Short mmCIF file of C-alpha atoms and ligand atoms in Angstrom, two decimals:
data_model
loop_
_atom_site.label_atom_id
_atom_site.label_comp_id
_atom_site.label_asym_id
_atom_site.label_seq_id
_atom_site.Cartn_x
_atom_site.Cartn_y
_atom_site.Cartn_z
CA MET S 214 34.66 24.45 -41.56
CA GLY S 215 33.41 28.05 -41.24
CA THR S 216 33.48 29.88 -37.93
CA SER S 217 29.76 29.48 -37.30
CA ASP S 218 30.22 25.65 -37.72
CA SER S 219 33.01 25.35 -35.26
CA HIS S 220 31.21 27.71 -33.02
CA ASN S 221 28.24 25.32 -33.22
CA SER S 222 30.22 22.23 -32.50
CA LEU S 223 31.88 24.03 -29.57
CA LEU S 224 28.41 24.85 -28.35
CA SER S 225 27.17 21.36 -28.56
CA LEU S 226 30.30 20.01 -26.84
CA SER S 227 29.72 22.46 -23.95
CA LEU S 228 26.10 21.40 -23.80
CA ILE S 229 27.19 17.75 -23.58
CA PHE S 230 29.59 18.73 -20.93
CA ILE S 231 26.94 20.53 -18.94
CA LEU S 232 24.69 17.50 -19.32
CA ILE S 233 27.41 15.14 -17.98
CA ILE S 234 27.92 17.52 -15.00
CA MET S 235 24.17 17.66 -14.34
CA LEU S 236 23.96 13.77 -14.48
CA CYS S 237 26.96 13.43 -12.11
CA TYR S 238 25.27 15.93 -9.68
CA LYS S 239 22.03 14.05 -9.89
CA ALA S 240 23.86 10.79 -9.14
CA LYS S 241 25.53 12.37 -6.16
CA VAL S 242 22.35 13.78 -4.79
CA GLU S 243 20.73 10.45 -5.17
CA GLY S 244 23.61 8.76 -3.44
CA ALA S 245 23.44 11.39 -0.68
CA SER S 246 19.79 10.75 -0.16
CA ALA S 247 20.40 6.96 0.07
CA LEU S 248 23.08 7.73 2.81
CA ASN S 249 20.79 10.18 4.63
CA ASN S 250 18.21 7.71 5.25
CA LYS S 251 18.64 7.69 9.10
CA LYS S 252 15.88 10.31 9.03
CA ILE S 253 13.07 7.72 9.27
CA SER S 254 13.71 5.71 12.42
CA GLY S 255 11.04 3.07 11.96
CA PHE S 256 8.20 2.02 9.66
CA TYR S 257 4.82 0.85 10.98
CA VAL S 258 2.09 -0.34 8.58
CA PHE S 259 -1.61 -0.98 9.07
CA GLY S 260 -4.43 -2.03 6.76
CA ASP S 261 -5.40 -4.94 4.50
CA SER S 262 -3.91 -7.33 2.08
CA THR S 263 -2.19 -4.59 0.09
CA VAL S 264 0.21 -4.29 3.08
CA ASP S 265 -0.12 -7.58 5.06
CA PRO S 266 3.09 -9.64 4.97
CA GLY S 267 1.48 -12.65 6.63
CA ASN S 268 -0.30 -11.73 9.91
CA ASN S 269 -3.21 -13.89 8.87
CA ASP S 270 -1.01 -16.92 9.03
CA TYR S 271 -1.21 -16.65 12.83
CA ILE S 272 -4.95 -16.15 13.22
CA LYS S 273 -8.01 -18.35 12.63
CA THR S 274 -9.22 -17.35 9.18
CA THR S 275 -9.50 -19.05 5.76
CA PHE S 276 -8.40 -15.74 4.24
CA ARG S 277 -4.76 -16.73 3.79
CA SER S 278 -2.14 -17.03 1.11
CA ASN S 279 0.75 -18.92 2.85
CA PHE S 280 0.85 -21.71 0.21
CA PRO S 281 2.03 -21.97 -3.42
CA PRO S 282 1.75 -20.41 -5.93
CA TYR S 283 1.70 -17.23 -3.65
CA GLY S 284 5.30 -16.14 -3.04
CA ARG S 285 6.62 -17.80 -6.20
CA ASP S 286 8.83 -14.87 -7.00
CA PHE S 287 9.54 -13.84 -3.40
CA PRO S 288 13.24 -14.31 -2.14
CA ASN S 289 13.72 -18.12 -1.76
CA GLN S 290 10.18 -18.69 -3.31
CA VAL S 291 8.63 -18.70 0.19
CA PRO S 292 4.81 -18.26 0.33
CA THR S 293 4.80 -15.91 3.34
CA GLY S 294 1.26 -14.95 3.46
CA ARG S 295 1.69 -11.98 1.20
CA PHE S 296 -1.17 -11.94 -1.37
CA THR S 297 1.06 -11.72 -4.37
CA ASN S 298 3.82 -13.55 -6.21
CA GLY S 299 6.61 -11.25 -5.03
CA MET S 300 7.00 -8.27 -2.61
CA LEU S 301 4.57 -5.59 -1.52
CA SER S 302 5.08 -1.85 -2.01
CA THR S 303 5.67 -1.47 1.69
CA ASP S 304 8.55 -4.12 1.61
CA TYR S 305 10.20 -1.92 -1.13
CA ILE S 306 9.70 1.15 0.99
CA ALA S 307 11.16 -0.45 4.12
CA SER S 308 14.20 -1.52 2.09
CA TYR S 309 14.50 1.90 0.50
CA ILE S 310 14.49 3.85 3.69
CA GLY S 311 17.42 1.85 4.93
CA LEU S 312 16.15 0.19 8.14
CA LYS S 313 18.52 -2.73 7.68
CA LYS S 314 15.66 -4.89 6.49
CA GLU S 315 14.90 -6.15 3.04
CA VAL S 316 11.24 -6.87 3.71
CA LEU S 317 8.68 -5.76 6.34
CA PRO S 318 7.88 -8.66 8.68
CA PRO S 319 4.38 -9.32 10.13
CA TYR S 320 3.97 -8.30 13.77
CA LEU S 321 2.36 -11.65 14.77
CA ASP S 322 5.48 -13.56 13.89
CA PRO S 323 6.45 -14.96 17.22
CA ASN S 324 10.11 -14.97 16.39
CA LEU S 325 10.66 -11.23 15.87
CA SER S 326 13.56 -9.72 17.69
CA ILE S 327 13.22 -6.44 19.55
CA GLU S 328 15.37 -4.80 16.77
CA GLU S 329 12.75 -5.84 14.22
CA LEU S 330 10.05 -4.21 16.32
CA ILE S 331 12.10 -1.01 16.48
CA THR S 332 12.93 -0.78 12.79
CA GLY S 333 9.35 -1.63 11.74
CA VAL S 334 6.65 -4.19 11.27
CA SER S 335 3.30 -4.50 9.66
CA PHE S 336 0.08 -5.03 11.69
CA ALA S 337 -2.14 -5.31 8.55
CA SER S 338 -4.45 -8.15 8.06
CA ALA S 339 -5.77 -9.20 4.60
CA GLY S 340 -9.49 -8.83 4.30
CA SER S 341 -9.61 -6.04 6.87
CA GLY S 342 -11.06 -2.45 6.41
CA PHE S 343 -12.11 0.76 7.99
CA ASP S 344 -15.76 -0.44 8.36
CA PRO S 345 -15.74 -2.52 11.58
CA LEU S 346 -18.13 -4.94 9.88
CA THR S 347 -15.72 -5.80 7.04
CA PRO S 348 -13.12 -7.83 9.08
CA THR S 349 -16.01 -9.80 10.50
CA ILE S 350 -16.81 -11.17 7.04
CA THR S 351 -13.47 -12.89 6.72
CA ASN S 352 -12.71 -13.17 10.48
CA VAL S 353 -9.52 -11.14 10.33
CA ILE S 354 -7.86 -8.40 12.43
CA PRO S 355 -9.98 -5.21 12.73
CA ILE S 356 -8.07 -1.96 12.20
CA GLU S 357 -8.64 -0.92 15.91
CA LYS S 358 -7.17 -4.23 17.09
CA GLN S 359 -4.16 -3.42 14.82
CA LEU S 360 -3.73 -0.19 16.78
CA GLU S 361 -3.90 -2.20 19.99
CA TYR S 362 -1.13 -4.41 18.66
CA PHE S 363 0.89 -1.31 17.93
CA LYS S 364 0.50 -0.20 21.50
CA GLU S 365 1.63 -3.58 22.72
CA CYS S 366 4.66 -3.28 20.39
CA LYS S 367 5.41 0.10 21.80
CA ARG S 368 5.38 -1.21 25.28
CA LYS S 369 7.80 -3.97 24.33
CA VAL S 370 10.16 -1.44 22.85
CA GLU S 371 9.81 0.74 25.91
CA GLY S 372 10.70 -2.07 28.12
CA VAL S 373 13.98 -2.45 26.31
CA VAL S 374 15.10 1.06 25.43
CA GLY S 375 13.08 3.15 27.87
CA LYS S 376 10.04 5.46 27.62
CA GLU S 377 11.92 8.64 26.37
CA ARG S 378 13.89 7.00 23.64
CA THR S 379 10.82 5.21 22.44
CA GLU S 380 8.81 8.52 22.20
CA ASN S 381 11.65 10.08 20.25
CA HIS S 382 11.75 7.06 17.99
CA MET S 383 8.01 7.27 17.29
CA LYS S 384 8.22 10.84 16.37
CA LYS S 385 10.80 10.06 13.65
CA ALA S 386 9.05 6.91 12.52
CA ALA S 387 6.73 6.71 9.47
CA PHE S 388 3.24 5.27 9.67
CA PHE S 389 1.53 3.93 6.65
CA ILE S 390 -2.21 2.81 6.33
CA SER S 391 -3.74 1.18 3.32
CA ALA S 392 -7.27 -0.06 3.43
CA GLY S 393 -10.75 0.62 2.07
CA THR S 394 -10.94 -1.72 -0.96
CA ASN S 395 -12.59 -4.57 1.04
CA ASP S 396 -15.06 -2.08 2.46
CA PHE S 397 -16.31 -1.15 -0.95
CA VAL S 398 -15.65 -4.19 -3.04
CA LEU S 399 -16.40 -7.01 -0.70
CA ASN S 400 -18.74 -5.49 1.83
CA TYR S 401 -20.63 -2.87 -0.26
CA PHE S 402 -20.60 -4.14 -3.93
CA ILE S 403 -20.32 -7.84 -3.92
CA LEU S 404 -22.01 -9.23 -0.79
CA PRO S 405 -23.71 -6.59 -0.38
CA ILE S 406 -23.99 -5.97 3.40
CA GLN S 407 -23.73 -2.23 4.04
CA ARG S 408 -25.58 -1.25 0.87
CA LYS S 409 -28.81 -1.64 2.65
CA THR S 410 -27.81 0.67 5.41
CA TYR S 411 -25.86 3.47 3.61
CA THR S 412 -26.09 5.41 0.39
CA LEU S 413 -22.76 5.47 -1.46
CA LEU S 414 -22.05 9.01 -0.22
CA ALA S 415 -23.05 8.18 3.31
CA TYR S 416 -20.78 5.10 3.21
CA GLN S 417 -17.88 7.16 1.99
CA GLN S 418 -18.40 9.60 4.86
CA PHE S 419 -18.69 6.67 7.30
CA LEU S 420 -15.36 5.28 6.14
CA ILE S 421 -13.56 8.52 6.18
CA GLN S 422 -14.77 9.11 9.65
CA HIS S 423 -13.09 5.78 10.67
CA VAL S 424 -9.86 6.90 8.78
CA LYS S 425 -9.78 10.09 10.85
CA GLN S 426 -10.46 8.21 14.02
CA PHE S 427 -7.51 5.90 13.29
CA ILE S 428 -5.27 8.84 12.56
CA GLN S 429 -6.31 10.33 15.91
CA GLY S 430 -5.32 7.05 17.51
CA LEU S 431 -1.89 7.18 16.02
CA LEU S 432 -1.39 10.83 16.90
CA ALA S 433 -2.28 9.94 20.51
CA GLU S 434 0.56 7.50 20.40
CA GLY S 435 3.04 10.10 19.28
CA ALA S 436 3.08 9.54 15.51
CA GLU S 437 4.07 12.60 13.67
CA ARG S 438 4.38 11.33 9.98
CA ILE S 439 1.36 9.48 8.73
CA VAL S 440 0.76 8.31 5.17
CA ILE S 441 -2.73 7.38 4.13
CA ALA S 442 -3.10 5.46 0.77
CA GLY S 443 -6.08 5.92 -1.37
CA VAL S 444 -8.01 3.03 -3.12
CA PRO S 445 -7.35 1.55 -6.59
CA PRO S 446 -9.60 1.78 -9.57
CA PHE S 447 -12.29 -0.77 -8.31
CA GLY S 448 -13.72 -1.23 -11.74
CA CYS S 449 -10.44 -2.65 -13.04
CA LEU S 450 -10.04 -5.39 -10.51
CA PRO S 451 -10.47 -8.63 -12.45
CA VAL S 452 -13.07 -9.92 -9.87
CA MET S 453 -15.23 -6.88 -10.40
CA ILE S 454 -14.99 -7.20 -14.23
CA THR S 455 -16.14 -10.85 -13.89
CA LEU S 456 -18.96 -10.31 -11.43
CA LYS S 457 -20.27 -6.96 -12.66
CA SER S 458 -19.90 -6.88 -16.44
CA PRO S 459 -23.06 -7.65 -18.35
CA ASN S 460 -20.86 -9.64 -20.92
CA THR S 461 -17.70 -10.62 -19.20
CA PHE S 462 -16.67 -13.35 -21.69
CA LEU S 463 -16.96 -11.19 -24.81
CA GLN S 464 -15.36 -8.14 -23.44
CA ARG S 465 -13.17 -7.73 -20.33
CA GLN S 466 -12.61 -4.14 -19.67
CA CYS S 467 -12.66 -1.76 -16.64
CA LEU S 468 -16.07 -0.71 -15.45
CA THR S 469 -15.79 3.03 -15.40
CA ASN S 470 -18.73 3.53 -12.98
CA TYR S 471 -17.05 1.49 -10.22
CA SER S 472 -13.65 3.19 -10.83
CA SER S 473 -15.30 6.66 -10.58
CA ILE S 474 -16.60 5.65 -7.08
CA ALA S 475 -12.93 5.02 -6.13
CA ARG S 476 -11.91 8.40 -7.60
CA ASP S 477 -14.67 10.12 -5.71
CA TYR S 478 -13.76 8.55 -2.42
CA ASN S 479 -10.09 9.43 -2.98
CA LEU S 480 -10.91 13.08 -3.72
CA HIS S 481 -13.18 13.15 -0.62
CA LEU S 482 -10.52 11.59 1.51
CA GLN S 483 -7.81 14.03 0.37
CA HIS S 484 -10.08 16.90 1.10
CA GLU S 485 -10.74 15.58 4.66
CA LEU S 486 -6.98 14.93 5.20
CA HIS S 487 -6.23 18.51 4.16
CA LEU S 488 -8.69 19.88 6.65
CA LEU S 489 -7.20 17.76 9.32
CA GLN S 490 -3.74 18.95 8.40
CA LEU S 491 -4.86 22.55 8.72
CA LYS S 492 -6.03 21.80 12.40
CA LEU S 493 -2.77 20.11 13.03
CA ASN S 494 -0.73 23.01 11.76
CA ILE S 495 -1.55 24.91 14.91
CA ILE S 496 0.47 22.42 16.99
CA HIS S 497 4.32 22.72 17.20
CA PRO S 498 5.90 20.71 15.79
CA SER S 499 2.99 19.77 13.70
CA PRO S 500 2.29 16.14 12.70
CA LYS S 501 2.25 15.70 8.97
CA ILE S 502 -0.44 13.67 7.12
CA TYR S 503 0.37 12.56 3.61
CA TYR S 504 -1.79 11.13 0.93
CA ALA S 505 -0.41 8.35 -1.31
CA ASP S 506 -2.08 7.84 -4.64
CA ILE S 507 -2.57 4.10 -5.60
CA TYR S 508 -5.23 4.86 -8.23
CA GLY S 509 -3.02 6.87 -10.63
CA PRO S 510 -0.09 4.43 -10.88
CA LEU S 511 -2.45 1.47 -11.45
CA ALA S 512 -4.68 3.38 -13.91
CA ASP S 513 -1.62 4.46 -15.87
CA ILE S 514 -0.39 0.88 -16.38
CA ILE S 515 -3.85 -0.43 -17.15
CA GLN S 516 -4.35 2.27 -19.74
CA ALA S 517 -1.00 1.87 -21.49
CA PRO S 518 0.37 -1.51 -20.39
CA GLN S 519 3.02 -1.91 -23.10
CA LYS S 520 4.64 1.34 -22.05
CA PHE S 521 5.45 -0.31 -18.61
CA GLY S 522 6.22 -3.84 -19.95
CA PHE S 523 2.84 -5.39 -19.08
CA ASP S 524 0.52 -7.38 -21.55
CA GLU S 525 -2.46 -8.67 -19.45
CA VAL S 526 -4.48 -6.09 -17.44
CA SER S 527 -7.96 -7.59 -17.03
CA SER S 528 -7.34 -11.14 -15.55
CA GLY S 529 -5.04 -12.35 -12.84
CA CYS S 530 -2.07 -14.75 -13.39
CA CYS S 531 -3.36 -17.47 -11.01
CA GLY S 532 -6.03 -20.00 -12.11
CA SER S 533 -8.49 -18.61 -14.55
CA GLY S 534 -7.57 -15.14 -13.37
CA LEU S 535 -11.25 -14.24 -13.35
CA ILE S 536 -12.42 -14.98 -9.84
CA GLU S 537 -9.73 -16.75 -7.56
CA ALA S 538 -8.03 -15.27 -4.67
CA SER S 539 -6.77 -16.62 -1.31
CA PHE S 540 -7.60 -20.42 -0.92
CA MET S 541 -9.13 -20.52 -4.38
CA CYS S 542 -5.68 -19.72 -5.80
CA ASN S 543 -3.73 -22.71 -4.64
CA LYS S 544 -1.15 -25.42 -5.51
CA ILE S 545 -3.32 -27.03 -8.06
CA SER S 546 -4.20 -23.79 -9.90
CA ASN S 547 -2.65 -23.15 -13.21
CA VAL S 548 -0.20 -20.27 -13.14
CA CYS S 549 0.58 -17.99 -16.17
CA SER S 550 4.08 -18.50 -17.48
CA ASP S 551 5.24 -14.94 -17.01
CA PRO S 552 3.68 -13.02 -14.08
CA SER S 553 5.81 -10.05 -14.94
CA LYS S 554 3.51 -9.42 -17.94
CA TYR S 555 0.43 -9.38 -15.59
CA VAL S 556 -0.79 -6.36 -13.64
CA PHE S 557 -2.81 -8.72 -11.33
CA TRP S 558 -1.57 -11.88 -9.70
CA ASP S 559 -4.96 -13.14 -8.65
CA SER S 560 -8.36 -11.60 -9.26
CA ILE S 561 -7.91 -8.87 -6.73
CA HIS S 562 -4.21 -8.37 -6.02
CA PRO S 563 -1.43 -6.74 -8.01
CA THR S 564 1.66 -8.71 -9.01
CA GLY S 565 4.97 -7.92 -7.36
CA LYS S 566 5.94 -5.93 -10.45
CA ALA S 567 2.81 -3.82 -10.18
CA TYR S 568 3.58 -3.28 -6.46
CA HIS S 569 7.01 -2.16 -7.43
CA HIS S 570 5.52 0.42 -9.83
CA ILE S 571 3.23 1.70 -7.05
CA PHE S 572 6.32 1.94 -4.82
CA MET S 573 8.20 4.03 -7.41
CA ALA S 574 5.23 6.37 -7.73
CA SER S 575 5.22 6.83 -3.86
CA LEU S 576 8.92 7.85 -3.75
CA PRO S 577 8.44 11.63 -3.76
CA ILE S 578 6.30 11.21 -0.54
CA ILE S 579 8.92 9.02 1.02
CA ASP S 580 11.72 11.39 0.09
CA SER S 581 9.78 14.38 1.44
CA ILE S 582 9.43 12.53 4.70
CA ILE S 583 13.10 11.66 4.76
CA SER S 584 14.12 15.24 4.21
CA SER S 585 11.56 16.78 6.55
C1 LIG T 1099 10.72 -19.66 15.32
O1 LIG T 1099 12.00 -20.12 15.44
C2 LIG T 1099 12.07 -21.48 15.88
C3 LIG T 1099 13.51 -21.79 16.17
O2 LIG T 1099 14.46 -21.21 15.30
C4 LIG T 1099 11.62 -22.34 14.71
O3 LIG T 1099 11.71 -23.68 14.95
C5 LIG T 1099 10.18 -21.96 14.42
O4 LIG T 1099 9.72 -22.60 13.20
C6 LIG T 1099 10.01 -20.43 14.20
N1 LIG T 1099 8.60 -20.11 14.00
C7 LIG T 1099 8.16 -19.32 13.00
C8 LIG T 1099 6.71 -19.12 13.11
O5 LIG T 1099 8.88 -18.77 12.24
C1 LIG T 1100 -21.92 -0.37 -13.53
O1 LIG T 1100 -21.96 -0.70 -14.88
C2 LIG T 1100 -22.21 -2.18 -15.13
C3 LIG T 1100 -22.04 -2.51 -16.57
O2 LIG T 1100 -22.59 -1.60 -17.34
C4 LIG T 1100 -23.57 -2.56 -14.50
O3 LIG T 1100 -23.78 -3.87 -14.67
C5 LIG T 1100 -23.54 -2.15 -13.03
O4 LIG T 1100 -24.82 -2.41 -12.48
C6 LIG T 1100 -23.25 -0.68 -12.75
N1 LIG T 1100 -23.00 -0.55 -11.34
C7 LIG T 1100 -23.17 0.61 -10.69
C8 LIG T 1100 -22.91 0.61 -9.27
O5 LIG T 1100 -23.40 1.69 -11.26
#
């Protein structure tokens, strides 16, 4: 072995050594961030089925999912009212931020302890939206009513721990809002109700106005860390492919024209959130508004499913997968043999595995809230 050879092997040995040190360091940092998770005191969620853990079980609506095969892959196979086979992204987030809860419960569950109200709950209602007309279609909980429920929840907490501690708690809590799909897909494209009143651009502006109003409502309640989720690629939802493709049985693929409407809205929303943030920056300490991208993570798996371990991207696992959701996906429906190969559980909602992927994509935001 020549000098240069032994030199080279010494070099590669040191490289491996450095690599090991870097990996150990990374593991340590990750361990530390898991321990440091007291930085988010509570987690409060608002919106539609993408984040509803079962509030609709407690109201008069047919828009429910508290029966098999929903919940098939949830702990103990319970159909909780989540519109999927497993857990939602917000369940994974609640568990990740270390609030001593594995899943995020629905606020309307009458058996919740005060501890549960403190660590976090979801006020979301499947079928709801930012347009006040949307929840009237399915008779579900409007987003303004969800805010009223939050105020009620806050009063209950105040009653036990006092006003000052509750205010401090809310400052350190994270607020997460995910809605908008029912406004576009159900209300504007499918039925269509609001299409007669608004152009697409005007409807986007109308919805964003409501998003901003909702954020103002949370700020008024003392929220300082607010995450707003965007909307998914509408044209890739199985129900949209079924109802809007000219030739759905020959070829099932995303309708790019509807997805580009979602992209447009997301851009518009991000811009408005940015402007709002600039205004908030004058306040000290300034509340922070975050945008969570749903579109990207879903579009990524739909474009290259194999890379993420998926096979089926254009139809849901429940029933025919083309049209069923809620009561149409029920205990007599056929269910695919392996939901983990499916991006969609029913014709509208992602599988638990897809929700996990969305959760993973949201981690940089959650981590930055934790470390802020
Ligand atoms: C609430 O708790 C009681 C007693 O443990 C139980 O019988 C009831 O089913 C629970 N209700 C709900 C909605 O979980
Ligand atoms: C989108 O494209 C589909 C298929 O080409 C068509 O049927 C539909 O009317 C289009 N919709 C919009 C809103 O552009």
